[in-house]
Amino acid sequence: MSADLPAPSQARGVIGLVASACTSCMICVRECPTWCITLDSHTEQVDEPGARRPRSVNVLDAFAIDYGLCMYCGICVEVCPFEALFWSPEYEYSEVRIADLLHDKTRLGQWFETVPDFEPLEAGSEVKVKKVPR
Amino acid sequence: MRTVDAGAWREEWAAARAAGAHYFDFLTAVDRGDRLEVVAHAVDLGTMDRVLLGTSVPTRGGRLDSISPLFAGAAWHEREAAEMFGITFAGHPDPRPLLLRASEGAPPLLKSTVLAARVAVAWPGAAEPEVRDDGRRTGNPSRRRQRPPGAPDDWLEEGP
Amino acid sequence: MDAPVAAGRYRLADDPEVCIVLASVGLACCALEVDSAIRTGVLVPERGATEARHTVLLVSGTVTDALAPAVVRIASQLPQPVSVVSFGACASTGGPYWDAPTVTKGIDQLLPVSTYVPGCPPRPEALVAALLGAVGAARP
């Protein structure tokens, strides 16, 4: 982002992913109006000491957002029950090839590093429970 | 809104205009499933009295008398409603399509009109973690398979 | 039918060496962001005699199949070569209208695009980097 042209911290510039928080529940993928999110995952059986049966765990293999198609509505960020998606105000990621606007799990994780803390609410506002995980 | 018979549509509007509602505001339609609801609004600018009339026509092959001979301003609204909902406005002075080309298929604002892209494009939401690459389920077999929103089952290659 | 188009010579505030002919085809709300970029000084109108060495066709907004031929015609009428900047999701892929039967799914189906600017809409400032990129790609 140009230093002399900072975007407001809450600007909808790009979406960052906390892959470790994602449970592959598919809600964001299914709610996306432009079908621009793709997610691949598989289940693994995890044996836990003391448990009668192994527990099924979803493992996230791939997660990508196509920013050529994304309409920046933020529904995915809103519906995520596990707080894995966050807005970053970064906006300079034009590409020469449209295929490069498909940002994968790694790239989305890098975007998360640019997510600023939420601004404090005005006095008297309802307290927001959600916090940017550090 | 006052609902009137489709057969009395033009008569009712002629009476409203004769009573002073000269300013035509809008005409549009709503797809209610088996019927199309047509709504129009006009205003008497002297008294600001408003006239809001509604009627209904069949969703397929609906016909209604044009009120464009009464209100010149209704002509574009009726052309739009005609191409978007497939209503025929009998006696319209200029029934050419307004925004779409005549070749562009089913009336786009009917709820039965399928957006072909929603069928042709693979919906990313169909993927589920408990389905393996070979299509076999490892998780709960009773869970209903997810269908792409806006794509009717009989348009999709595999059944539900 | 002609598309709404505004053409003029501009310098980039970030790189005043660069003087471009910018033809802006504003077809939907993204055009307001382009306008904003011009009005806030990101792009500076060039009133001197400097010859512009680059031509940029900036397509912002929803390209419909009905209007697409007009956009192609504008591109053909500009000083060549033309760098096409696709500004926003609609111009790049159809964006929110990806499923609409009347919308062109990206201007790149008709014209080679130099730079795709993501956003719905992109910030006005995002145009600067995109223009520098487009001009850079066109430099000999």
Tab-separated table of N, CA and C in Angstrom, chain B residues 100-101 104 108 115-118 121, chain C residues 65-67 98-102 105:
chain	number	residue	atom	x	y	z
B	100	LEU	N	-33.674	-5.632	-24.248
B	100	LEU	CA	-33.131	-6.914	-24.695
B	100	LEU	C	-33.320	-7.050	-26.199
B	101	ARG	N	-32.491	-7.929	-26.787
B	101	ARG	CA	-32.712	-8.266	-28.175
B	101	ARG	C	-33.759	-9.366	-28.211
B	104	GLU	N	-33.107	-13.063	-27.206
B	104	GLU	CA	-32.468	-13.422	-25.937
B	104	GLU	C	-33.265	-14.350	-25.023
B	108	PRO	N	-36.341	-12.793	-18.587
B	108	PRO	CA	-35.354	-12.969	-17.518
B	108	PRO	C	-35.888	-12.757	-16.106
B	115	LEU	N	-30.883	-19.220	-14.869
B	115	LEU	CA	-29.652	-18.596	-15.337
B	115	LEU	C	-28.691	-19.734	-15.677
B	116	ALA	N	-28.463	-19.912	-16.977
B	116	ALA	CA	-27.733	-21.091	-17.444
B	116	ALA	C	-26.348	-21.201	-16.810
B	117	ALA	N	-25.742	-20.059	-16.486
B	117	ALA	CA	-24.400	-20.099	-15.901
B	117	ALA	C	-24.392	-20.867	-14.584
B	118	ARG	N	-25.523	-20.818	-13.853
B	118	ARG	CA	-25.582	-21.499	-12.563
B	118	ARG	C	-25.631	-23.022	-12.719
B	121	VAL	N	-21.650	-23.763	-14.671
B	121	VAL	CA	-20.461	-23.608	-13.835
B	121	VAL	C	-20.549	-24.579	-12.660
C	65	ASP	N	-23.153	-7.431	-23.454
C	65	ASP	CA	-22.926	-7.904	-24.817
C	65	ASP	C	-23.397	-6.856	-25.831
C	66	ALA	N	-24.427	-6.091	-25.445
C	66	ALA	CA	-24.943	-5.067	-26.355
C	66	ALA	C	-23.948	-3.932	-26.534
C	67	LEU	N	-23.197	-3.616	-25.474
C	67	LEU	CA	-22.305	-2.455	-25.504
C	67	LEU	C	-20.870	-2.819	-25.879
C	98	TRP	N	-21.915	-12.399	-12.871
C	98	TRP	CA	-21.281	-13.539	-13.526
C	98	TRP	C	-22.306	-14.495	-14.142
C	99	ASP	N	-23.554	-14.492	-13.595
C	99	ASP	CA	-24.559	-15.428	-14.087
C	99	ASP	C	-25.583	-14.766	-15.001
C	100	ALA	N	-25.405	-13.477	-15.307
C	100	ALA	CA	-26.408	-12.773	-16.115
C	100	ALA	C	-26.217	-13.079	-17.600
C	101	PRO	N	-27.305	-13.392	-18.320
C	101	PRO	CA	-27.158	-13.783	-19.717
C	101	PRO	C	-26.756	-12.634	-20.638
C	102	THR	N	-26.899	-11.384	-20.182
C	102	THR	CA	-26.640	-10.247	-21.071
C	102	THR	C	-25.289	-9.581	-20.811
C	105	LYS	N	-18.551	-11.683	-19.909
C	105	LYS	CA	-17.807	-12.202	-18.761
C	105	LYS	C	-16.326	-11.820	-18.858
